[in-house]
Amino acid sequence: MLKPLLSIIVPCYNAQPYLARCLAPLLAVERGLEVILVDDGSTDQTGAMIDQYAAAHPTLIRALHQANGGHGAAIMAGIQAAGGDYLKVVDADDWLDQAALLRVLAFLQELREQGEQIDMLVSNYTYDKINAPRKKTIRYPHLPTHQVFSWEAVHLPLGEYLLMHAVIYRTAMLVNEAHLALPRHTFYVDNLYVFQPLPFVKRLYYLDVDLYHYFIGRADQSVNEAVMLKRIDQQLLVNRLMIRYYTQVTSLDSGLGKYMAHYLEIITTISSVLLLKDGRPAALAKKQALWHDLAQFDPALHNLLRHHWLGLGVNLPGKIGRRVAVQGYQLAQKWYGFN
């Protein structure tokens, strides 16, 4: 039996209403794919459903069950079980475009036949927001196409960065080089999943296909703004872990360092704006503490982020400054289509 080209990990927690839609485009793929469904201690019928899918499609689907450990624990369980050359995480309420997936698999097959490998494959994703008048697809027109490239060729403008939905990683790189480890019982670890392996990514390729559909807008969703405000301490934990990791592995001088700083700028801005929207003294103190910690960990990085226009915006003084920062963020929400 040939080794799969691509392992798709689907972390599942109470995903019963969404699994059929997530799996439909995957079931139509005949070769080159393995799907690993990880039931993370669901309390509905998710566990039984993934067992049924695995029984009906034994050459395609594997079902794993574990006590609840959170999104990161489910991803790690899937990575440990993955046998494909490359790996992608698909949340159970999201889905992939079938035609785009076939193009991805054809490209990965070409790499195998040529004896070549890359560390990261980038593709596009679409914000499928409930009741949105338009669907916003995130593409990367500033990346090179039809060629393998390095970080020195990456010059993404503000607003373009690589979310989990955009990336496929080489499995051996994640496991044997990056030694990816995600915290348990923590939301928003998808940012760590993308961020931590970046120093080990040497060869990148951008395939301009609209692969991932990111379903957003549910009231109970972890990225819903009200939910994020309630879980702000977990967002801040992930933010600080990213800062600490950055200071350990890279500098601002390289193309990689510049991109990682760009990513951190976005995440730190989101954390700051959420705390500004809260507006209570405790929340504002947490924002100040985050920027203070950034200065302690890496003064040069702090100086760069603090004096870029996003950093300036979220640190404007007084109530008027806070209002301006929040309104700017709301404009970005409308433009980019996120929650």
PDB file of C-alpha atoms in Angstrom, residues 39-303:
ATOM      1  CA  ASP A  39     -12.816  12.594  18.867  1.00  0.00           C
ATOM      2  CA  ASP A  40     -11.691  14.835  21.725  1.00  0.00           C
ATOM      3  CA  GLY A  41     -14.048  13.581  24.433  1.00  0.00           C
ATOM      4  CA  SER A  42     -17.267  14.653  22.713  1.00  0.00           C
ATOM      5  CA  THR A  43     -20.506  14.467  24.681  1.00  0.00           C
ATOM      6  CA  ASP A  44     -22.801  14.114  21.650  1.00  0.00           C
ATOM      7  CA  GLN A  45     -22.804  11.419  18.946  1.00  0.00           C
ATOM      8  CA  THR A  46     -19.544  12.547  17.339  1.00  0.00           C
ATOM      9  CA  GLY A  47     -17.625   9.492  18.565  1.00  0.00           C
ATOM     10  CA  ALA A  48     -20.161   7.065  17.125  1.00  0.00           C
ATOM     11  CA  MET A  49     -20.291   8.987  13.849  1.00  0.00           C
ATOM     12  CA  ILE A  50     -16.549   8.878  13.239  1.00  0.00           C
ATOM     13  CA  ASP A  51     -16.534   5.139  13.984  1.00  0.00           C
ATOM     14  CA  GLN A  52     -19.243   4.680  11.363  1.00  0.00           C
ATOM     15  CA  TYR A  53     -17.268   6.663   8.811  1.00  0.00           C
ATOM     16  CA  ALA A  54     -14.110   4.672   9.551  1.00  0.00           C
ATOM     17  CA  ALA A  55     -15.978   1.379   9.202  1.00  0.00           C
ATOM     18  CA  ALA A  56     -17.518   2.452   5.891  1.00  0.00           C
ATOM     19  CA  HIS A  57     -14.234   3.819   4.470  1.00  0.00           C
ATOM     20  CA  PRO A  58     -11.457   1.738   6.054  1.00  0.00           C
ATOM     21  CA  THR A  59      -8.796   2.605   3.459  1.00  0.00           C
ATOM     22  CA  LEU A  60      -9.416   6.338   3.802  1.00  0.00           C
ATOM     23  CA  ILE A  61     -10.538   7.158   7.351  1.00  0.00           C
ATOM     24  CA  ARG A  62      -9.109   6.375  10.764  1.00  0.00           C
ATOM     25  CA  ALA A  63     -10.981   7.146  13.983  1.00  0.00           C
ATOM     26  CA  LEU A  64      -9.159   8.061  17.189  1.00  0.00           C
ATOM     27  CA  HIS A  65     -10.750   8.651  20.587  1.00  0.00           C
ATOM     28  CA  GLN A  66      -9.295  10.420  23.615  1.00  0.00           C
ATOM     29  CA  ALA A  67     -10.378  12.110  26.815  1.00  0.00           C
ATOM     30  CA  ASN A  68     -10.947  15.802  26.320  1.00  0.00           C
ATOM     31  CA  GLY A  69      -7.631  17.624  25.996  1.00  0.00           C
ATOM     32  CA  GLY A  70      -8.588  20.564  23.824  1.00  0.00           C
ATOM     33  CA  HIS A  71      -7.866  21.519  20.241  1.00  0.00           C
ATOM     34  CA  GLY A  72      -4.096  21.288  20.617  1.00  0.00           C
ATOM     35  CA  ALA A  73      -4.234  17.810  22.132  1.00  0.00           C
ATOM     36  CA  ALA A  74      -6.449  16.588  19.291  1.00  0.00           C
ATOM     37  CA  ILE A  75      -4.066  18.000  16.686  1.00  0.00           C
ATOM     38  CA  MET A  76      -1.082  16.383  18.418  1.00  0.00           C
ATOM     39  CA  ALA A  77      -2.850  13.005  18.524  1.00  0.00           C
ATOM     40  CA  GLY A  78      -3.517  13.266  14.806  1.00  0.00           C
ATOM     41  CA  ILE A  79       0.072  14.236  14.026  1.00  0.00           C
ATOM     42  CA  GLN A  80       1.381  11.243  15.961  1.00  0.00           C
ATOM     43  CA  ALA A  81      -0.847   8.959  13.898  1.00  0.00           C
ATOM     44  CA  ALA A  82      -0.252  10.627  10.523  1.00  0.00           C
ATOM     45  CA  GLY A  83       1.425   8.595   7.806  1.00  0.00           C
ATOM     46  CA  GLY A  84       1.292  11.008   4.877  1.00  0.00           C
ATOM     47  CA  ASP A  85       4.171  12.927   3.324  1.00  0.00           C
ATOM     48  CA  TYR A  86       2.328  16.159   4.135  1.00  0.00           C
ATOM     49  CA  LEU A  87      -0.232  17.189   6.710  1.00  0.00           C
ATOM     50  CA  LYS A  88      -3.172  19.564   6.951  1.00  0.00           C
ATOM     51  CA  VAL A  89      -5.513  20.345   9.849  1.00  0.00           C
ATOM     52  CA  VAL A  90      -9.173  20.904   8.979  1.00  0.00           C
ATOM     53  CA  ASP A  91     -11.544  21.894  11.755  1.00  0.00           C
ATOM     54  CA  ALA A  92     -14.708  19.807  11.827  1.00  0.00           C
ATOM     55  CA  ASP A  93     -17.004  22.749  11.080  1.00  0.00           C
ATOM     56  CA  ASP A  94     -14.930  23.767   8.048  1.00  0.00           C
ATOM     57  CA  TRP A  95     -14.439  22.000   4.727  1.00  0.00           C
ATOM     58  CA  LEU A  96     -12.203  21.787   1.651  1.00  0.00           C
ATOM     59  CA  ASP A  97     -13.061  22.467  -1.959  1.00  0.00           C
ATOM     60  CA  GLN A  98     -12.904  19.144  -3.780  1.00  0.00           C
ATOM     61  CA  ALA A  99     -11.504  20.433  -7.080  1.00  0.00           C
ATOM     62  CA  ALA A 100      -8.820  22.429  -5.270  1.00  0.00           C
ATOM     63  CA  LEU A 101      -7.934  19.395  -3.145  1.00  0.00           C
ATOM     64  CA  LEU A 102      -7.415  17.313  -6.280  1.00  0.00           C
ATOM     65  CA  ARG A 103      -5.030  19.971  -7.610  1.00  0.00           C
ATOM     66  CA  VAL A 104      -3.118  19.916  -4.328  1.00  0.00           C
ATOM     67  CA  LEU A 105      -2.810  16.131  -4.467  1.00  0.00           C
ATOM     68  CA  ALA A 106      -1.676  16.260  -8.102  1.00  0.00           C
ATOM     69  CA  PHE A 107       1.037  18.752  -7.156  1.00  0.00           C
ATOM     70  CA  LEU A 108       2.198  16.618  -4.223  1.00  0.00           C
ATOM     71  CA  GLN A 109       2.310  13.609  -6.548  1.00  0.00           C
ATOM     72  CA  GLU A 110       4.529  15.572  -8.942  1.00  0.00           C
ATOM     73  CA  LEU A 111       6.893  16.370  -6.083  1.00  0.00           C
ATOM     74  CA  ARG A 112       7.101  12.702  -5.134  1.00  0.00           C
ATOM     75  CA  GLU A 113       7.750  11.576  -8.694  1.00  0.00           C
ATOM     76  CA  GLN A 114      10.508  14.182  -9.075  1.00  0.00           C
ATOM     77  CA  GLY A 115      12.124  13.212  -5.778  1.00  0.00           C
ATOM     78  CA  GLU A 116      11.542  16.747  -4.484  1.00  0.00           C
ATOM     79  CA  GLN A 117      10.043  18.016  -1.259  1.00  0.00           C
ATOM     80  CA  ILE A 118       8.938  21.306   0.226  1.00  0.00           C
ATOM     81  CA  ASP A 119       8.360  22.261   3.843  1.00  0.00           C
ATOM     82  CA  MET A 120       5.232  24.381   3.442  1.00  0.00           C
ATOM     83  CA  LEU A 121       2.554  24.529   0.772  1.00  0.00           C
ATOM     84  CA  VAL A 122       0.436  27.695   0.860  1.00  0.00           C
ATOM     85  CA  SER A 123      -3.045  27.937  -0.655  1.00  0.00           C
ATOM     86  CA  ASN A 124      -6.029  30.268  -0.362  1.00  0.00           C
ATOM     87  CA  TYR A 125      -8.936  30.173   2.073  1.00  0.00           C
ATOM     88  CA  THR A 126     -12.420  31.667   2.119  1.00  0.00           C
ATOM     89  CA  TYR A 127     -14.269  33.219   5.044  1.00  0.00           C
ATOM     90  CA  ASP A 128     -17.697  31.560   4.858  1.00  0.00           C
ATOM     91  CA  LYS A 129     -19.498  33.827   7.282  1.00  0.00           C
ATOM     92  CA  ILE A 130     -23.128  33.219   8.216  1.00  0.00           C
ATOM     93  CA  ASN A 131     -25.445  35.760   6.537  1.00  0.00           C
ATOM     94  CA  ALA A 132     -22.516  37.663   5.045  1.00  0.00           C
ATOM     95  CA  PRO A 133     -23.427  39.527   1.824  1.00  0.00           C
ATOM     96  CA  ARG A 134     -20.168  38.355   0.237  1.00  0.00           C
ATOM     97  CA  LYS A 135     -17.578  35.674   0.796  1.00  0.00           C
ATOM     98  CA  LYS A 136     -14.063  37.004   1.279  1.00  0.00           C
ATOM     99  CA  THR A 137     -11.295  34.822  -0.145  1.00  0.00           C
ATOM    100  CA  ILE A 138      -7.792  35.420   1.161  1.00  0.00           C
ATOM    101  CA  ARG A 139      -5.170  35.061  -1.555  1.00  0.00           C
ATOM    102  CA  TYR A 140      -1.450  35.791  -1.581  1.00  0.00           C
ATOM    103  CA  PRO A 141      -0.674  37.812  -4.723  1.00  0.00           C
ATOM    104  CA  HIS A 142       2.634  38.972  -3.251  1.00  0.00           C
ATOM    105  CA  LEU A 143       4.056  35.439  -3.079  1.00  0.00           C
ATOM    106  CA  PRO A 144       5.979  33.954  -6.018  1.00  0.00           C
ATOM    107  CA  THR A 145       4.096  31.405  -8.112  1.00  0.00           C
ATOM    108  CA  HIS A 146       5.170  28.336 -10.076  1.00  0.00           C
ATOM    109  CA  GLN A 147       8.424  28.041  -8.138  1.00  0.00           C
ATOM    110  CA  VAL A 148       9.892  26.958  -4.841  1.00  0.00           C
ATOM    111  CA  PHE A 149      11.042  29.966  -2.800  1.00  0.00           C
ATOM    112  CA  SER A 150      12.577  30.891   0.548  1.00  0.00           C
ATOM    113  CA  TRP A 151      11.654  33.434   3.224  1.00  0.00           C
ATOM    114  CA  GLU A 152      13.773  36.055   1.500  1.00  0.00           C
ATOM    115  CA  ALA A 153      11.106  36.156  -1.231  1.00  0.00           C
ATOM    116  CA  VAL A 154       8.246  36.648   1.248  1.00  0.00           C
ATOM    117  CA  HIS A 155       7.107  40.277   1.453  1.00  0.00           C
ATOM    118  CA  LEU A 156       3.522  40.178   2.671  1.00  0.00           C
ATOM    119  CA  PRO A 157       1.781  43.515   3.269  1.00  0.00           C
ATOM    120  CA  LEU A 158      -0.267  44.284   6.348  1.00  0.00           C
ATOM    121  CA  GLY A 159      -3.386  42.121   6.410  1.00  0.00           C
ATOM    122  CA  GLU A 160      -1.764  39.151   4.659  1.00  0.00           C
ATOM    123  CA  TYR A 161      -0.439  36.431   6.910  1.00  0.00           C
ATOM    124  CA  LEU A 162      -0.519  32.658   6.946  1.00  0.00           C
ATOM    125  CA  LEU A 163      -3.306  31.250   9.076  1.00  0.00           C
ATOM    126  CA  MET A 164      -3.641  27.535   9.742  1.00  0.00           C
ATOM    127  CA  HIS A 165      -6.234  27.395   6.966  1.00  0.00           C
ATOM    128  CA  ALA A 166      -3.621  28.417   4.388  1.00  0.00           C
ATOM    129  CA  VAL A 167      -0.805  25.988   5.174  1.00  0.00           C
ATOM    130  CA  ILE A 168       0.123  22.382   4.540  1.00  0.00           C
ATOM    131  CA  TYR A 169       3.283  21.226   6.307  1.00  0.00           C
ATOM    132  CA  ARG A 170       5.707  18.432   5.534  1.00  0.00           C
ATOM    133  CA  THR A 171       4.974  15.859   8.233  1.00  0.00           C
ATOM    134  CA  ALA A 172       8.567  14.847   8.958  1.00  0.00           C
ATOM    135  CA  MET A 173       9.526  18.489   9.409  1.00  0.00           C
ATOM    136  CA  LEU A 174       6.790  18.989  12.008  1.00  0.00           C
ATOM    137  CA  VAL A 175       7.679  15.841  13.934  1.00  0.00           C
ATOM    138  CA  ASN A 176      11.447  15.424  13.605  1.00  0.00           C
ATOM    139  CA  GLU A 177      12.726  18.978  13.121  1.00  0.00           C
ATOM    140  CA  ALA A 178      10.259  21.450  14.628  1.00  0.00           C
ATOM    141  CA  HIS A 179       9.193  19.022  17.376  1.00  0.00           C
ATOM    142  CA  LEU A 180       5.840  20.760  17.435  1.00  0.00           C
ATOM    143  CA  ALA A 181       4.162  20.749  20.853  1.00  0.00           C
ATOM    144  CA  LEU A 182       0.811  22.413  21.537  1.00  0.00           C
ATOM    145  CA  PRO A 183      -0.594  23.117  25.014  1.00  0.00           C
ATOM    146  CA  ARG A 184      -3.600  21.175  26.269  1.00  0.00           C
ATOM    147  CA  HIS A 185      -6.935  22.724  27.210  1.00  0.00           C
ATOM    148  CA  THR A 186      -6.093  25.974  25.439  1.00  0.00           C
ATOM    149  CA  PHE A 187      -7.983  27.785  22.703  1.00  0.00           C
ATOM    150  CA  TYR A 188      -6.337  29.662  19.809  1.00  0.00           C
ATOM    151  CA  VAL A 189      -3.430  27.211  19.491  1.00  0.00           C
ATOM    152  CA  ASP A 190      -3.877  27.298  15.719  1.00  0.00           C
ATOM    153  CA  ASN A 191      -1.606  30.356  15.811  1.00  0.00           C
ATOM    154  CA  LEU A 192       1.086  28.324  17.587  1.00  0.00           C
ATOM    155  CA  TYR A 193       0.585  25.483  15.101  1.00  0.00           C
ATOM    156  CA  VAL A 194       1.486  27.837  12.267  1.00  0.00           C
ATOM    157  CA  PHE A 195       4.077  29.937  14.095  1.00  0.00           C
ATOM    158  CA  GLN A 196       6.292  27.456  15.922  1.00  0.00           C
ATOM    159  CA  PRO A 197       7.497  25.458  12.870  1.00  0.00           C
ATOM    160  CA  LEU A 198       8.358  28.528  10.763  1.00  0.00           C
ATOM    161  CA  PRO A 199      12.135  28.540  11.515  1.00  0.00           C
ATOM    162  CA  PHE A 200      12.328  24.997  10.111  1.00  0.00           C
ATOM    163  CA  VAL A 201      10.557  25.916   6.878  1.00  0.00           C
ATOM    164  CA  LYS A 202      13.216  26.407   4.209  1.00  0.00           C
ATOM    165  CA  ARG A 203      11.346  25.614   0.991  1.00  0.00           C
ATOM    166  CA  LEU A 204       7.909  27.114   0.329  1.00  0.00           C
ATOM    167  CA  TYR A 205       5.491  26.873  -2.588  1.00  0.00           C
ATOM    168  CA  TYR A 206       2.312  28.836  -3.270  1.00  0.00           C
ATOM    169  CA  LEU A 207      -0.466  27.021  -5.124  1.00  0.00           C
ATOM    170  CA  ASP A 208      -3.089  29.592  -6.087  1.00  0.00           C
ATOM    171  CA  VAL A 209      -6.223  27.531  -5.418  1.00  0.00           C
ATOM    172  CA  ASP A 210      -9.147  28.284  -3.098  1.00  0.00           C
ATOM    173  CA  LEU A 211      -8.828  25.195  -0.925  1.00  0.00           C
ATOM    174  CA  TYR A 212     -10.175  25.905   2.566  1.00  0.00           C
ATOM    175  CA  HIS A 213     -13.628  27.111   3.596  1.00  0.00           C
ATOM    176  CA  TYR A 214     -13.482  28.719   7.041  1.00  0.00           C
ATOM    177  CA  PHE A 215     -16.994  28.689   8.526  1.00  0.00           C
ATOM    178  CA  ILE A 216     -17.468  31.607  10.913  1.00  0.00           C
ATOM    179  CA  GLY A 217     -20.234  33.596  12.515  1.00  0.00           C
ATOM    180  CA  ARG A 218     -21.703  31.116  15.011  1.00  0.00           C
ATOM    181  CA  ALA A 219     -22.430  32.618  18.418  1.00  0.00           C
ATOM    182  CA  ASP A 220     -20.680  29.759  20.255  1.00  0.00           C
ATOM    183  CA  GLN A 221     -17.554  29.751  18.078  1.00  0.00           C
ATOM    184  CA  SER A 222     -14.184  30.250  19.771  1.00  0.00           C
ATOM    185  CA  VAL A 223     -13.305  33.092  17.377  1.00  0.00           C
ATOM    186  CA  ASN A 224     -16.584  34.890  18.002  1.00  0.00           C
ATOM    187  CA  GLU A 225     -15.597  38.224  19.483  1.00  0.00           C
ATOM    188  CA  ALA A 226     -17.766  37.896  22.606  1.00  0.00           C
ATOM    189  CA  VAL A 227     -16.349  34.421  23.243  1.00  0.00           C
ATOM    190  CA  MET A 228     -12.790  35.690  22.751  1.00  0.00           C
ATOM    191  CA  LEU A 229     -13.401  38.408  25.336  1.00  0.00           C
ATOM    192  CA  LYS A 230     -14.453  35.747  27.838  1.00  0.00           C
ATOM    193  CA  ARG A 231     -11.358  33.690  26.997  1.00  0.00           C
ATOM    194  CA  ILE A 232      -8.955  36.590  26.717  1.00  0.00           C
ATOM    195  CA  ASP A 233      -6.496  35.017  29.161  1.00  0.00           C
ATOM    196  CA  GLN A 234      -6.039  32.084  26.752  1.00  0.00           C
ATOM    197  CA  GLN A 235      -5.494  34.467  23.844  1.00  0.00           C
ATOM    198  CA  LEU A 236      -2.889  36.287  25.947  1.00  0.00           C
ATOM    199  CA  LEU A 237      -1.208  32.993  26.880  1.00  0.00           C
ATOM    200  CA  VAL A 238      -0.832  32.051  23.216  1.00  0.00           C
ATOM    201  CA  ASN A 239       0.359  35.583  22.400  1.00  0.00           C
ATOM    202  CA  ARG A 240       3.082  35.391  25.073  1.00  0.00           C
ATOM    203  CA  LEU A 241       4.145  31.891  24.018  1.00  0.00           C
ATOM    204  CA  MET A 242       4.621  33.198  20.481  1.00  0.00           C
ATOM    205  CA  ILE A 243       6.693  36.135  21.734  1.00  0.00           C
ATOM    206  CA  ARG A 244       8.904  33.873  23.841  1.00  0.00           C
ATOM    207  CA  TYR A 245       9.394  31.447  20.988  1.00  0.00           C
ATOM    208  CA  TYR A 246      10.311  34.265  18.617  1.00  0.00           C
ATOM    209  CA  THR A 247      12.968  35.612  20.976  1.00  0.00           C
ATOM    210  CA  GLN A 248      14.561  32.160  21.246  1.00  0.00           C
ATOM    211  CA  VAL A 249      14.888  31.287  17.591  1.00  0.00           C
ATOM    212  CA  THR A 250      15.249  34.269  15.297  1.00  0.00           C
ATOM    213  CA  SER A 251      16.144  37.924  14.790  1.00  0.00           C
ATOM    214  CA  LEU A 252      14.650  40.823  12.885  1.00  0.00           C
ATOM    215  CA  ASP A 253      17.434  40.748  10.300  1.00  0.00           C
ATOM    216  CA  SER A 254      16.264  37.806   8.198  1.00  0.00           C
ATOM    217  CA  GLY A 255      13.297  37.383   5.891  1.00  0.00           C
ATOM    218  CA  LEU A 256      11.966  34.785   8.311  1.00  0.00           C
ATOM    219  CA  GLY A 257      12.408  37.135  11.265  1.00  0.00           C
ATOM    220  CA  LYS A 258      10.584  39.927   9.470  1.00  0.00           C
ATOM    221  CA  TYR A 259       7.662  37.659   8.640  1.00  0.00           C
ATOM    222  CA  MET A 260       7.436  36.277  12.197  1.00  0.00           C
ATOM    223  CA  ALA A 261       7.476  39.847  13.537  1.00  0.00           C
ATOM    224  CA  HIS A 262       4.700  40.687  11.069  1.00  0.00           C
ATOM    225  CA  TYR A 263       2.657  37.747  12.373  1.00  0.00           C
ATOM    226  CA  LEU A 264       3.250  38.785  15.982  1.00  0.00           C
ATOM    227  CA  GLU A 265       2.176  42.322  15.144  1.00  0.00           C
ATOM    228  CA  ILE A 266      -1.218  41.043  13.982  1.00  0.00           C
ATOM    229  CA  ILE A 267      -1.751  38.750  16.982  1.00  0.00           C
ATOM    230  CA  THR A 268      -0.655  41.391  19.501  1.00  0.00           C
ATOM    231  CA  THR A 269      -2.930  43.946  17.852  1.00  0.00           C
ATOM    232  CA  ILE A 270      -5.896  41.564  18.116  1.00  0.00           C
ATOM    233  CA  SER A 271      -5.155  40.920  21.797  1.00  0.00           C
ATOM    234  CA  SER A 272      -4.835  44.653  22.444  1.00  0.00           C
ATOM    235  CA  VAL A 273      -8.035  45.619  20.636  1.00  0.00           C
ATOM    236  CA  LEU A 274     -10.051  42.976  22.476  1.00  0.00           C
ATOM    237  CA  LEU A 275      -8.831  44.381  25.782  1.00  0.00           C
ATOM    238  CA  LEU A 276      -9.596  47.919  24.617  1.00  0.00           C
ATOM    239  CA  LYS A 277     -13.113  46.841  23.665  1.00  0.00           C
ATOM    240  CA  ASP A 278     -13.559  45.432  27.157  1.00  0.00           C
ATOM    241  CA  GLY A 279     -12.457  48.805  28.496  1.00  0.00           C
ATOM    242  CA  ARG A 280     -12.500  47.936  32.192  1.00  0.00           C
ATOM    243  CA  PRO A 281      -9.457  48.869  34.286  1.00  0.00           C
ATOM    244  CA  ALA A 282      -8.408  45.218  34.695  1.00  0.00           C
ATOM    245  CA  ALA A 283      -8.508  44.694  30.924  1.00  0.00           C
ATOM    246  CA  LEU A 284      -6.520  47.852  30.223  1.00  0.00           C
ATOM    247  CA  ALA A 285      -3.955  46.734  32.790  1.00  0.00           C
ATOM    248  CA  LYS A 286      -3.630  43.397  30.960  1.00  0.00           C
ATOM    249  CA  LYS A 287      -2.935  45.253  27.721  1.00  0.00           C
ATOM    250  CA  GLN A 288      -0.229  47.311  29.374  1.00  0.00           C
ATOM    251  CA  ALA A 289       1.266  44.154  30.889  1.00  0.00           C
ATOM    252  CA  LEU A 290       1.377  42.453  27.479  1.00  0.00           C
ATOM    253  CA  TRP A 291       3.349  45.311  25.918  1.00  0.00           C
ATOM    254  CA  HIS A 292       5.581  45.518  28.989  1.00  0.00           C
ATOM    255  CA  ASP A 293       6.366  41.802  28.703  1.00  0.00           C
ATOM    256  CA  LEU A 294       7.137  42.230  25.006  1.00  0.00           C
ATOM    257  CA  ALA A 295       9.646  44.961  25.884  1.00  0.00           C
ATOM    258  CA  GLN A 296      11.233  42.706  28.505  1.00  0.00           C
ATOM    259  CA  PHE A 297      11.542  39.705  26.192  1.00  0.00           C
ATOM    260  CA  ASP A 298      12.825  41.541  23.110  1.00  0.00           C
ATOM    261  CA  PRO A 299      13.370  45.330  23.207  1.00  0.00           C
ATOM    262  CA  ALA A 300      14.099  45.506  19.469  1.00  0.00           C
ATOM    263  CA  LEU A 301      10.906  43.651  18.579  1.00  0.00           C
ATOM    264  CA  HIS A 302       8.931  45.827  20.988  1.00  0.00           C
ATOM    265  CA  ASN A 303      10.383  48.962  19.429  1.00  0.00           C
TER     266      ASN A 303
END
